[in-house]
Amino acid sequence: MTLRPASARRPSVVGIHAPFLVLGAACGMSAPGGPLLSGSDAASTDGSGEETSAVDALCADPPPVSGDPDATEAQLAAAARLACHRQAAGLSILTLSPALQAAAQAHADYMDATGLYGHDEADASHPRFTGEDALARVLAADYPADLAAHRLDEAIAFDDGGMSASGAVDLWISTVYHRLPLLHPLATELGLGIRGSYAVAVVVGRWDTSQAGGGGSLTWGLYPAEGQSGVPVSLDSDRESPDPAPDHGVVGFPVTATFGAAQWGEDPSDPYALEVDLSRSGIQDAAGRPVQSLLLEPGADPHLLDAVALLPTEPLAEGARYRVTLGIVVAGEELDLGWSFVTGGGG
């Protein structure tokens, strides 16, 4: 769920956009296996980065996570896993917020107790009820920030085989819509909840880079990151809701670019007026052959605000290098980004 502004500039009202992820018997699937994600320690844009180790190797000595001295072991494990992914992409490490932790854990507890999977809590009489939606639950947990001036995202996941802390994070990162708030360059605080087969992540961040501590400059996050190795080759798009490729089933691993600019723009569905130049954008294999891909962008896709995605229509080859180019205008600034990654397997 993404709570986004209903008005164009610094928001005072929020609306709702709600992706969720289902795994397990509910959709006839089990949690996916295959190679774990990997990454570099910076998101270079010139494609010259050297190949780096997998996320598992980075997480052997994870970056420190702070903010909640009372965090559970599961919450700390999930936060450390996300910190590894963000470090791989050259992004800052999120601070654990005790209030966001409480809101996320309460919703995971509610879903586990009732068996009702979703962003909304329908049974207000249930003892585990803490709020109808993510905003209500965060407010009930006494989150101290002004939520009208911040973005609030919630991602949920279900696996009837049981949800592990690191597994939940890896599942979110493997998708299109669930990845975006967790790897947003303007995200600042995090709350996580895990109970039984259910996992919840609540993320708060700035709307634009002119807000406190942002500096006002254009920033972005790319994933897979520059030099990333062991990248999964595919995604079953049917296991994400909304489905990013409703006319396809198993597709290639998604490539995303998420942006933060100095000013939230006039169009609430495309606040940074993103314009992708198709002649300068795409995915190519090591031989320079183009990889047929779907372009997901704001305006055409109501579940995107400040991000674009390239989604190969077929699984990528194992053990292969791919190069991504993205010619894009963001809030009037023209960018030419280029980076490469290597898929797992094949060896």
mmCIF file of C-alpha atoms in Angstrom, residues 8-346:
data_model
loop_
_atom_site.group_PDB
_atom_site.id
_atom_site.type_symbol
_atom_site.label_atom_id
_atom_site.label_comp_id
_atom_site.label_asym_id
_atom_site.label_seq_id
_atom_site.Cartn_x
_atom_site.Cartn_y
_atom_site.Cartn_z
ATOM 1 C CA ALA A 8 -0.134 17.993 -6.443
ATOM 2 C CA ARG A 9 2.216 19.885 -4.184
ATOM 3 C CA ARG A 10 3.290 19.268 -0.598
ATOM 4 C CA PRO A 11 0.435 16.912 0.355
ATOM 5 C CA SER A 12 -2.075 17.557 3.076
ATOM 6 C CA VAL A 13 -4.397 14.742 1.957
ATOM 7 C CA VAL A 14 -3.470 11.178 1.130
ATOM 8 C CA GLY A 15 -5.005 8.515 -1.064
ATOM 9 C CA ILE A 16 -4.431 4.766 -1.202
ATOM 10 C CA HIS A 17 -2.627 2.461 -3.619
ATOM 11 C CA ALA A 18 -2.281 -1.113 -2.433
ATOM 12 C CA PRO A 19 -0.107 -3.849 -3.875
ATOM 13 C CA PHE A 20 0.213 -7.118 -2.028
ATOM 14 C CA LEU A 21 2.016 -10.406 -2.501
ATOM 15 C CA VAL A 22 0.588 -13.890 -2.092
ATOM 16 C CA LEU A 23 2.628 -17.058 -1.948
ATOM 17 C CA GLY A 24 1.674 -20.585 -1.037
ATOM 18 C CA ALA A 25 -1.476 -22.646 -1.406
ATOM 19 C CA ALA A 26 -3.667 -19.579 -1.830
ATOM 20 C CA CYS A 27 -2.390 -19.332 -5.388
ATOM 21 C CA GLY A 28 -0.969 -22.817 -5.819
ATOM 22 C CA MET A 29 2.639 -21.779 -5.286
ATOM 23 C CA SER A 30 5.435 -22.229 -2.826
ATOM 24 C CA ALA A 31 8.084 -19.691 -1.955
ATOM 25 C CA PRO A 32 10.487 -19.394 -4.886
ATOM 26 C CA GLY A 33 13.962 -20.871 -4.735
ATOM 27 C CA GLY A 34 16.882 -20.182 -7.040
ATOM 28 C CA PRO A 35 19.781 -17.796 -6.682
ATOM 29 C CA LEU A 36 19.642 -15.055 -4.100
ATOM 30 C CA LEU A 37 19.981 -11.445 -5.090
ATOM 31 C CA SER A 38 23.371 -9.807 -5.031
ATOM 32 C CA GLY A 39 24.796 -6.382 -5.471
ATOM 33 C CA SER A 40 27.554 -3.817 -5.404
ATOM 34 C CA ASP A 41 28.319 -1.237 -2.783
ATOM 35 C CA ALA A 42 27.347 1.632 -5.091
ATOM 36 C CA ALA A 43 24.826 2.314 -7.823
ATOM 37 C CA SER A 44 27.146 3.561 -10.559
ATOM 38 C CA THR A 45 25.625 4.957 -13.741
ATOM 39 C CA ASP A 46 28.413 4.375 -16.237
ATOM 40 C CA GLY A 47 28.315 0.588 -16.443
ATOM 41 C CA SER A 48 31.941 0.222 -15.420
ATOM 42 C CA GLY A 49 31.483 -1.396 -12.003
ATOM 43 C CA GLU A 50 33.190 -4.683 -11.244
ATOM 44 C CA GLU A 51 31.173 -7.792 -10.493
ATOM 45 C CA THR A 52 30.410 -8.111 -6.807
ATOM 46 C CA SER A 53 29.414 -10.761 -4.325
ATOM 47 C CA ALA A 54 25.903 -12.002 -3.585
ATOM 48 C CA VAL A 55 23.620 -10.534 -0.940
ATOM 49 C CA ASP A 56 24.269 -13.595 1.224
ATOM 50 C CA ALA A 57 27.953 -12.688 1.286
ATOM 51 C CA LEU A 58 27.177 -9.054 2.086
ATOM 52 C CA CYS A 59 24.894 -10.208 4.887
ATOM 53 C CA ALA A 60 27.634 -12.274 6.476
ATOM 54 C CA ASP A 61 28.611 -8.931 8.036
ATOM 55 C CA PRO A 62 25.419 -6.865 7.659
ATOM 56 C CA PRO A 63 25.408 -3.081 8.075
ATOM 57 C CA PRO A 64 24.162 -2.005 11.508
ATOM 58 C CA VAL A 65 20.468 -1.222 11.940
ATOM 59 C CA SER A 66 19.421 1.146 14.710
ATOM 60 C CA GLY A 67 16.372 2.835 16.168
ATOM 61 C CA ASP A 68 14.437 0.204 18.112
ATOM 62 C CA PRO A 69 16.168 -1.348 21.134
ATOM 63 C CA ASP A 70 13.133 -3.577 21.731
ATOM 64 C CA ALA A 71 13.001 -5.075 18.230
ATOM 65 C CA THR A 72 12.383 -8.810 18.090
ATOM 66 C CA GLU A 73 14.887 -11.231 16.604
ATOM 67 C CA ALA A 74 12.697 -11.634 13.512
ATOM 68 C CA GLN A 75 12.361 -7.873 13.052
ATOM 69 C CA LEU A 76 16.114 -7.392 13.358
ATOM 70 C CA ALA A 77 16.811 -10.211 10.896
ATOM 71 C CA ALA A 78 14.419 -8.734 8.325
ATOM 72 C CA ALA A 79 15.807 -5.227 8.821
ATOM 73 C CA ALA A 80 19.362 -6.509 8.385
ATOM 74 C CA ARG A 81 18.380 -8.299 5.194
ATOM 75 C CA LEU A 82 16.818 -5.149 3.767
ATOM 76 C CA ALA A 83 19.900 -3.174 4.828
ATOM 77 C CA CYS A 84 22.005 -5.563 2.739
ATOM 78 C CA HIS A 85 19.801 -4.997 -0.319
ATOM 79 C CA ARG A 86 19.886 -1.218 0.131
ATOM 80 C CA GLN A 87 23.638 -1.245 0.672
ATOM 81 C CA ALA A 88 24.002 -3.293 -2.498
ATOM 82 C CA ALA A 89 22.106 -0.580 -4.388
ATOM 83 C CA GLY A 90 24.132 2.250 -2.830
ATOM 84 C CA LEU A 91 21.204 3.479 -0.718
ATOM 85 C CA SER A 92 21.137 4.621 2.904
ATOM 86 C CA ILE A 93 20.188 2.200 5.674
ATOM 87 C CA LEU A 94 16.706 2.756 7.093
ATOM 88 C CA THR A 95 16.165 3.468 10.779
ATOM 89 C CA LEU A 96 13.814 1.186 12.688
ATOM 90 C CA SER A 97 10.947 3.190 14.179
ATOM 91 C CA PRO A 98 9.390 1.669 17.330
ATOM 92 C CA ALA A 99 5.972 3.063 16.330
ATOM 93 C CA LEU A 100 6.178 1.700 12.773
ATOM 94 C CA GLN A 101 7.409 -1.601 14.192
ATOM 95 C CA ALA A 102 4.382 -1.742 16.470
ATOM 96 C CA ALA A 103 1.990 -0.965 13.607
ATOM 97 C CA ALA A 104 3.539 -3.563 11.290
ATOM 98 C CA GLN A 105 3.664 -6.265 13.956
ATOM 99 C CA ALA A 106 0.086 -5.557 15.005
ATOM 100 C CA HIS A 107 -1.168 -6.067 11.453
ATOM 101 C CA ALA A 108 0.829 -9.295 11.069
ATOM 102 C CA ASP A 109 -0.672 -10.483 14.365
ATOM 103 C CA TYR A 110 -4.190 -9.583 13.165
ATOM 104 C CA MET A 111 -3.817 -11.496 9.901
ATOM 105 C CA ASP A 112 -2.364 -14.506 11.721
ATOM 106 C CA ALA A 113 -5.144 -14.511 14.314
ATOM 107 C CA THR A 114 -8.033 -14.052 11.870
ATOM 108 C CA GLY A 115 -6.699 -15.701 8.710
ATOM 109 C CA LEU A 116 -7.856 -12.581 6.829
ATOM 110 C CA TYR A 117 -5.107 -11.577 4.404
ATOM 111 C CA GLY A 118 -5.052 -8.020 3.104
ATOM 112 C CA HIS A 119 -4.191 -4.420 3.901
ATOM 113 C CA ASP A 120 -7.526 -3.699 5.571
ATOM 114 C CA GLU A 121 -8.651 -4.983 8.956
ATOM 115 C CA ALA A 122 -12.368 -5.662 8.512
ATOM 116 C CA ASP A 123 -13.286 -6.972 11.971
ATOM 117 C CA ALA A 124 -13.156 -4.008 14.355
ATOM 118 C CA SER A 125 -14.473 -6.200 17.170
ATOM 119 C CA HIS A 126 -11.481 -8.538 17.059
ATOM 120 C CA PRO A 127 -9.044 -8.118 19.967
ATOM 121 C CA ARG A 128 -6.153 -7.849 17.486
ATOM 122 C CA PHE A 129 -7.774 -4.999 15.542
ATOM 123 C CA THR A 130 -5.668 -1.819 15.587
ATOM 124 C CA GLY A 131 -6.933 0.140 12.583
ATOM 125 C CA GLU A 132 -8.852 -0.237 9.353
ATOM 126 C CA ASP A 133 -5.887 0.632 7.117
ATOM 127 C CA ALA A 134 -2.157 1.286 7.311
ATOM 128 C CA LEU A 135 -2.546 4.992 8.080
ATOM 129 C CA ALA A 136 -4.970 4.313 10.929
ATOM 130 C CA ARG A 137 -2.651 1.670 12.397
ATOM 131 C CA VAL A 138 0.393 3.939 12.249
ATOM 132 C CA LEU A 139 -1.530 6.774 13.890
ATOM 133 C CA ALA A 140 -2.805 4.358 16.556
ATOM 134 C CA ALA A 141 0.821 3.440 17.290
ATOM 135 C CA ASP A 142 1.569 7.145 17.948
ATOM 136 C CA TYR A 143 3.994 7.632 15.087
ATOM 137 C CA PRO A 144 5.373 11.119 15.824
ATOM 138 C CA ALA A 145 5.942 12.541 12.335
ATOM 139 C CA ASP A 146 3.484 14.585 10.288
ATOM 140 C CA LEU A 147 2.170 11.915 7.925
ATOM 141 C CA ALA A 148 0.624 14.568 5.658
ATOM 142 C CA ALA A 149 4.181 15.652 4.850
ATOM 143 C CA HIS A 150 5.607 12.154 4.421
ATOM 144 C CA ARG A 151 4.981 9.177 2.183
ATOM 145 C CA LEU A 152 3.739 6.011 3.825
ATOM 146 C CA ASP A 153 4.004 2.608 2.145
ATOM 147 C CA GLU A 154 2.891 -0.799 3.332
ATOM 148 C CA ALA A 155 3.808 -4.141 1.764
ATOM 149 C CA ILE A 156 2.435 -7.494 2.913
ATOM 150 C CA ALA A 157 3.234 -11.091 2.020
ATOM 151 C CA PHE A 158 1.807 -14.532 2.756
ATOM 152 C CA ASP A 159 3.333 -17.995 2.497
ATOM 153 C CA ASP A 160 1.388 -20.889 3.966
ATOM 154 C CA GLY A 161 4.652 -22.754 4.464
ATOM 155 C CA GLY A 162 5.709 -20.165 7.029
ATOM 156 C CA MET A 163 7.386 -16.803 6.494
ATOM 157 C CA SER A 164 11.031 -16.294 7.431
ATOM 158 C CA ALA A 165 12.391 -12.832 8.110
ATOM 159 C CA SER A 166 14.994 -12.760 5.337
ATOM 160 C CA GLY A 167 12.702 -14.701 3.002
ATOM 161 C CA ALA A 168 9.983 -12.059 3.252
ATOM 162 C CA VAL A 169 12.406 -9.295 2.305
ATOM 163 C CA ASP A 170 13.846 -11.274 -0.603
ATOM 164 C CA LEU A 171 10.326 -11.955 -1.899
ATOM 165 C CA TRP A 172 9.422 -8.269 -1.856
ATOM 166 C CA ILE A 173 12.684 -7.318 -3.570
ATOM 167 C CA SER A 174 12.082 -9.915 -6.308
ATOM 168 C CA THR A 175 8.882 -8.168 -7.455
ATOM 169 C CA VAL A 176 8.065 -4.880 -9.196
ATOM 170 C CA TYR A 177 5.678 -2.905 -7.000
ATOM 171 C CA HIS A 178 6.738 -4.261 -3.604
ATOM 172 C CA ARG A 179 10.390 -3.535 -4.291
ATOM 173 C CA LEU A 180 9.882 0.164 -4.925
ATOM 174 C CA PRO A 181 9.116 1.480 -1.408
ATOM 175 C CA LEU A 182 11.757 -0.740 0.204
ATOM 176 C CA LEU A 183 14.446 0.522 -2.188
ATOM 177 C CA HIS A 184 13.221 4.107 -2.492
ATOM 178 C CA PRO A 185 16.052 6.665 -2.286
ATOM 179 C CA LEU A 186 13.913 8.972 -0.123
ATOM 180 C CA ALA A 187 12.825 6.309 2.390
ATOM 181 C CA THR A 188 13.985 7.048 5.927
ATOM 182 C CA GLU A 189 12.227 4.828 8.498
ATOM 183 C CA LEU A 190 11.012 1.260 8.644
ATOM 184 C CA GLY A 191 8.743 -1.022 10.638
ATOM 185 C CA LEU A 192 8.524 -4.798 10.183
ATOM 186 C CA GLY A 193 6.148 -7.434 11.475
ATOM 187 C CA ILE A 194 6.267 -11.221 11.043
ATOM 188 C CA ARG A 195 3.889 -13.788 12.491
ATOM 189 C CA GLY A 196 3.323 -17.309 11.198
ATOM 190 C CA SER A 197 2.680 -17.144 7.453
ATOM 191 C CA TYR A 198 2.374 -13.349 7.312
ATOM 192 C CA ALA A 199 4.839 -10.489 6.927
ATOM 193 C CA VAL A 200 4.332 -6.718 6.909
ATOM 194 C CA ALA A 201 6.674 -3.846 6.070
ATOM 195 C CA VAL A 202 5.783 -0.200 6.714
ATOM 196 C CA VAL A 203 8.080 2.444 5.219
ATOM 197 C CA VAL A 204 8.037 6.219 5.727
ATOM 198 C CA GLY A 205 10.018 8.680 3.629
ATOM 199 C CA ARG A 206 10.106 12.153 2.127
ATOM 200 C CA TRP A 207 7.954 13.137 -0.853
ATOM 201 C CA ASP A 208 10.759 15.120 -2.469
ATOM 202 C CA THR A 209 14.372 16.119 -1.880
ATOM 203 C CA SER A 210 13.537 19.690 -0.794
ATOM 204 C CA GLN A 211 12.196 18.356 2.509
ATOM 205 C CA ALA A 212 14.342 18.304 5.636
ATOM 206 C CA GLY A 213 17.711 16.687 5.031
ATOM 207 C CA GLY A 214 17.100 16.132 1.329
ATOM 208 C CA GLY A 215 19.341 18.841 -0.102
ATOM 209 C CA GLY A 216 17.044 19.497 -3.067
ATOM 210 C CA SER A 217 19.065 17.535 -5.628
ATOM 211 C CA LEU A 218 17.863 14.794 -7.973
ATOM 212 C CA THR A 219 18.519 11.279 -6.684
ATOM 213 C CA TRP A 220 17.678 7.750 -7.779
ATOM 214 C CA GLY A 221 17.952 4.082 -6.906
ATOM 215 C CA LEU A 222 18.621 1.357 -9.501
ATOM 216 C CA TYR A 223 17.941 -2.365 -9.109
ATOM 217 C CA PRO A 224 19.529 -4.743 -9.968
ATOM 218 C CA ALA A 225 22.454 -2.510 -9.121
ATOM 219 C CA GLU A 226 25.653 -1.835 -11.042
ATOM 220 C CA GLY A 227 27.850 -4.934 -11.143
ATOM 221 C CA GLN A 228 25.295 -7.111 -9.366
ATOM 222 C CA SER A 229 25.858 -10.844 -9.801
ATOM 223 C CA GLY A 230 23.684 -13.883 -9.130
ATOM 224 C CA VAL A 231 20.562 -11.985 -10.220
ATOM 225 C CA PRO A 232 17.491 -14.239 -10.576
ATOM 226 C CA VAL A 233 16.476 -14.885 -14.179
ATOM 227 C CA SER A 234 12.693 -14.759 -13.807
ATOM 228 C CA LEU A 235 9.612 -13.608 -11.934
ATOM 229 C CA ASP A 236 6.204 -15.255 -11.933
ATOM 230 C CA SER A 237 4.199 -12.048 -12.282
ATOM 231 C CA ASP A 238 0.970 -13.809 -11.318
ATOM 232 C CA ARG A 239 2.109 -14.057 -7.694
ATOM 233 C CA GLU A 240 2.186 -10.268 -7.282
ATOM 234 C CA SER A 241 -0.992 -8.249 -6.918
ATOM 235 C CA PRO A 242 -1.437 -6.036 -8.789
ATOM 236 C CA ASP A 243 0.040 -8.201 -11.549
ATOM 237 C CA PRO A 244 2.703 -6.116 -13.343
ATOM 238 C CA ALA A 245 2.301 -8.197 -16.531
ATOM 239 C CA PRO A 246 -1.317 -9.419 -16.620
ATOM 240 C CA ASP A 247 -0.964 -10.812 -20.153
ATOM 241 C CA HIS A 248 2.112 -12.841 -19.195
ATOM 242 C CA GLY A 249 2.996 -15.450 -16.606
ATOM 243 C CA VAL A 250 6.676 -16.066 -15.987
ATOM 244 C CA VAL A 251 8.717 -13.098 -17.182
ATOM 245 C CA GLY A 252 12.293 -11.913 -16.761
ATOM 246 C CA PHE A 253 13.611 -10.390 -13.545
ATOM 247 C CA PRO A 254 12.384 -6.779 -13.278
ATOM 248 C CA VAL A 255 14.721 -3.814 -13.642
ATOM 249 C CA THR A 256 13.597 -0.676 -11.809
ATOM 250 C CA ALA A 257 14.688 2.930 -11.411
ATOM 251 C CA THR A 258 13.115 5.022 -8.645
ATOM 252 C CA PHE A 259 13.598 8.785 -8.430
ATOM 253 C CA GLY A 260 13.438 11.641 -5.962
ATOM 254 C CA ALA A 261 13.390 15.230 -7.221
ATOM 255 C CA ALA A 262 13.281 18.658 -5.583
ATOM 256 C CA GLN A 263 9.585 19.366 -6.078
ATOM 257 C CA TRP A 264 6.415 17.282 -6.200
ATOM 258 C CA GLY A 265 4.810 18.265 -9.505
ATOM 259 C CA GLU A 266 1.377 19.183 -10.814
ATOM 260 C CA ASP A 267 0.174 15.706 -11.808
ATOM 261 C CA PRO A 268 -0.343 13.435 -8.768
ATOM 262 C CA SER A 269 -0.144 10.323 -10.981
ATOM 263 C CA ASP A 270 3.208 11.421 -12.477
ATOM 264 C CA PRO A 271 4.653 13.968 -10.025
ATOM 265 C CA TYR A 272 8.114 14.174 -11.594
ATOM 266 C CA ALA A 273 6.842 14.200 -15.207
ATOM 267 C CA LEU A 274 8.949 11.173 -16.140
ATOM 268 C CA GLU A 275 9.573 10.867 -19.877
ATOM 269 C CA VAL A 276 11.380 7.762 -21.142
ATOM 270 C CA ASP A 277 13.098 8.000 -24.535
ATOM 271 C CA LEU A 278 12.607 4.539 -26.033
ATOM 272 C CA SER A 279 15.410 5.121 -28.548
ATOM 273 C CA ARG A 280 17.880 5.430 -25.642
ATOM 274 C CA SER A 281 16.396 2.847 -23.297
ATOM 275 C CA GLY A 282 16.277 -0.913 -22.979
ATOM 276 C CA ILE A 283 18.062 -4.086 -21.956
ATOM 277 C CA GLN A 284 20.712 -5.728 -24.126
ATOM 278 C CA ASP A 285 22.504 -9.050 -23.792
ATOM 279 C CA ALA A 286 26.289 -9.414 -23.951
ATOM 280 C CA ALA A 287 26.159 -9.567 -27.756
ATOM 281 C CA GLY A 288 24.257 -6.282 -27.933
ATOM 282 C CA ARG A 289 20.962 -7.897 -28.881
ATOM 283 C CA PRO A 290 17.887 -6.139 -27.480
ATOM 284 C CA VAL A 291 15.804 -7.988 -24.886
ATOM 285 C CA GLN A 292 12.094 -7.577 -25.552
ATOM 286 C CA SER A 293 10.691 -5.853 -22.480
ATOM 287 C CA LEU A 294 7.576 -4.157 -21.186
ATOM 288 C CA LEU A 295 7.982 -0.528 -20.128
ATOM 289 C CA LEU A 296 5.987 0.334 -16.998
ATOM 290 C CA GLU A 297 5.815 4.058 -16.256
ATOM 291 C CA PRO A 298 3.690 6.588 -14.344
ATOM 292 C CA GLY A 299 0.525 7.750 -16.015
ATOM 293 C CA ALA A 300 0.077 4.506 -17.933
ATOM 294 C CA ASP A 301 0.496 2.461 -14.735
ATOM 295 C CA PRO A 302 -1.487 3.812 -11.762
ATOM 296 C CA HIS A 303 0.668 1.827 -9.334
ATOM 297 C CA LEU A 304 3.786 3.806 -10.190
ATOM 298 C CA LEU A 305 4.421 7.378 -9.102
ATOM 299 C CA ASP A 306 8.113 8.168 -9.278
ATOM 300 C CA ALA A 307 9.573 5.014 -10.832
ATOM 301 C CA VAL A 308 9.857 3.141 -14.117
ATOM 302 C CA ALA A 309 10.341 -0.573 -14.692
ATOM 303 C CA LEU A 310 11.661 -2.641 -17.571
ATOM 304 C CA LEU A 311 10.168 -6.117 -17.463
ATOM 305 C CA PRO A 312 11.597 -8.692 -19.935
ATOM 306 C CA THR A 313 8.764 -10.686 -21.498
ATOM 307 C CA GLU A 314 10.767 -13.929 -21.239
ATOM 308 C CA PRO A 315 13.112 -15.271 -18.520
ATOM 309 C CA LEU A 316 16.693 -14.104 -18.836
ATOM 310 C CA ALA A 317 19.508 -16.529 -19.651
ATOM 311 C CA GLU A 318 21.448 -18.062 -16.771
ATOM 312 C CA GLY A 319 24.993 -16.892 -16.075
ATOM 313 C CA ALA A 320 24.675 -14.044 -18.577
ATOM 314 C CA ARG A 321 25.636 -10.383 -18.507
ATOM 315 C CA TYR A 322 23.051 -7.753 -19.388
ATOM 316 C CA ARG A 323 23.372 -4.028 -19.887
ATOM 317 C CA VAL A 324 20.604 -1.557 -19.127
ATOM 318 C CA THR A 325 20.336 1.923 -20.642
ATOM 319 C CA LEU A 326 17.758 4.470 -19.607
ATOM 320 C CA GLY A 327 17.317 7.820 -21.286
ATOM 321 C CA ILE A 328 14.831 9.705 -19.157
ATOM 322 C CA VAL A 329 13.693 13.192 -18.221
ATOM 323 C CA VAL A 330 12.926 13.600 -14.508
ATOM 324 C CA ALA A 331 11.349 16.865 -13.348
ATOM 325 C CA GLY A 332 12.806 18.585 -16.402
ATOM 326 C CA GLU A 333 16.330 17.166 -15.962
ATOM 327 C CA GLU A 334 17.619 14.841 -18.669
ATOM 328 C CA LEU A 335 19.530 11.736 -17.605
ATOM 329 C CA ASP A 336 21.350 8.994 -19.471
ATOM 330 C CA LEU A 337 21.860 6.071 -17.096
ATOM 331 C CA GLY A 338 23.700 2.891 -17.955
ATOM 332 C CA TRP A 339 24.635 -0.110 -15.841
ATOM 333 C CA SER A 340 25.090 -3.872 -16.075
ATOM 334 C CA PHE A 341 24.395 -6.999 -14.053
ATOM 335 C CA VAL A 342 24.976 -10.754 -14.281
ATOM 336 C CA THR A 343 22.358 -13.432 -13.738
ATOM 337 C CA GLY A 344 22.876 -16.485 -11.543
ATOM 338 C CA GLY A 345 23.126 -20.126 -12.560
ATOM 339 C CA GLY A 346 24.760 -21.457 -15.669
#
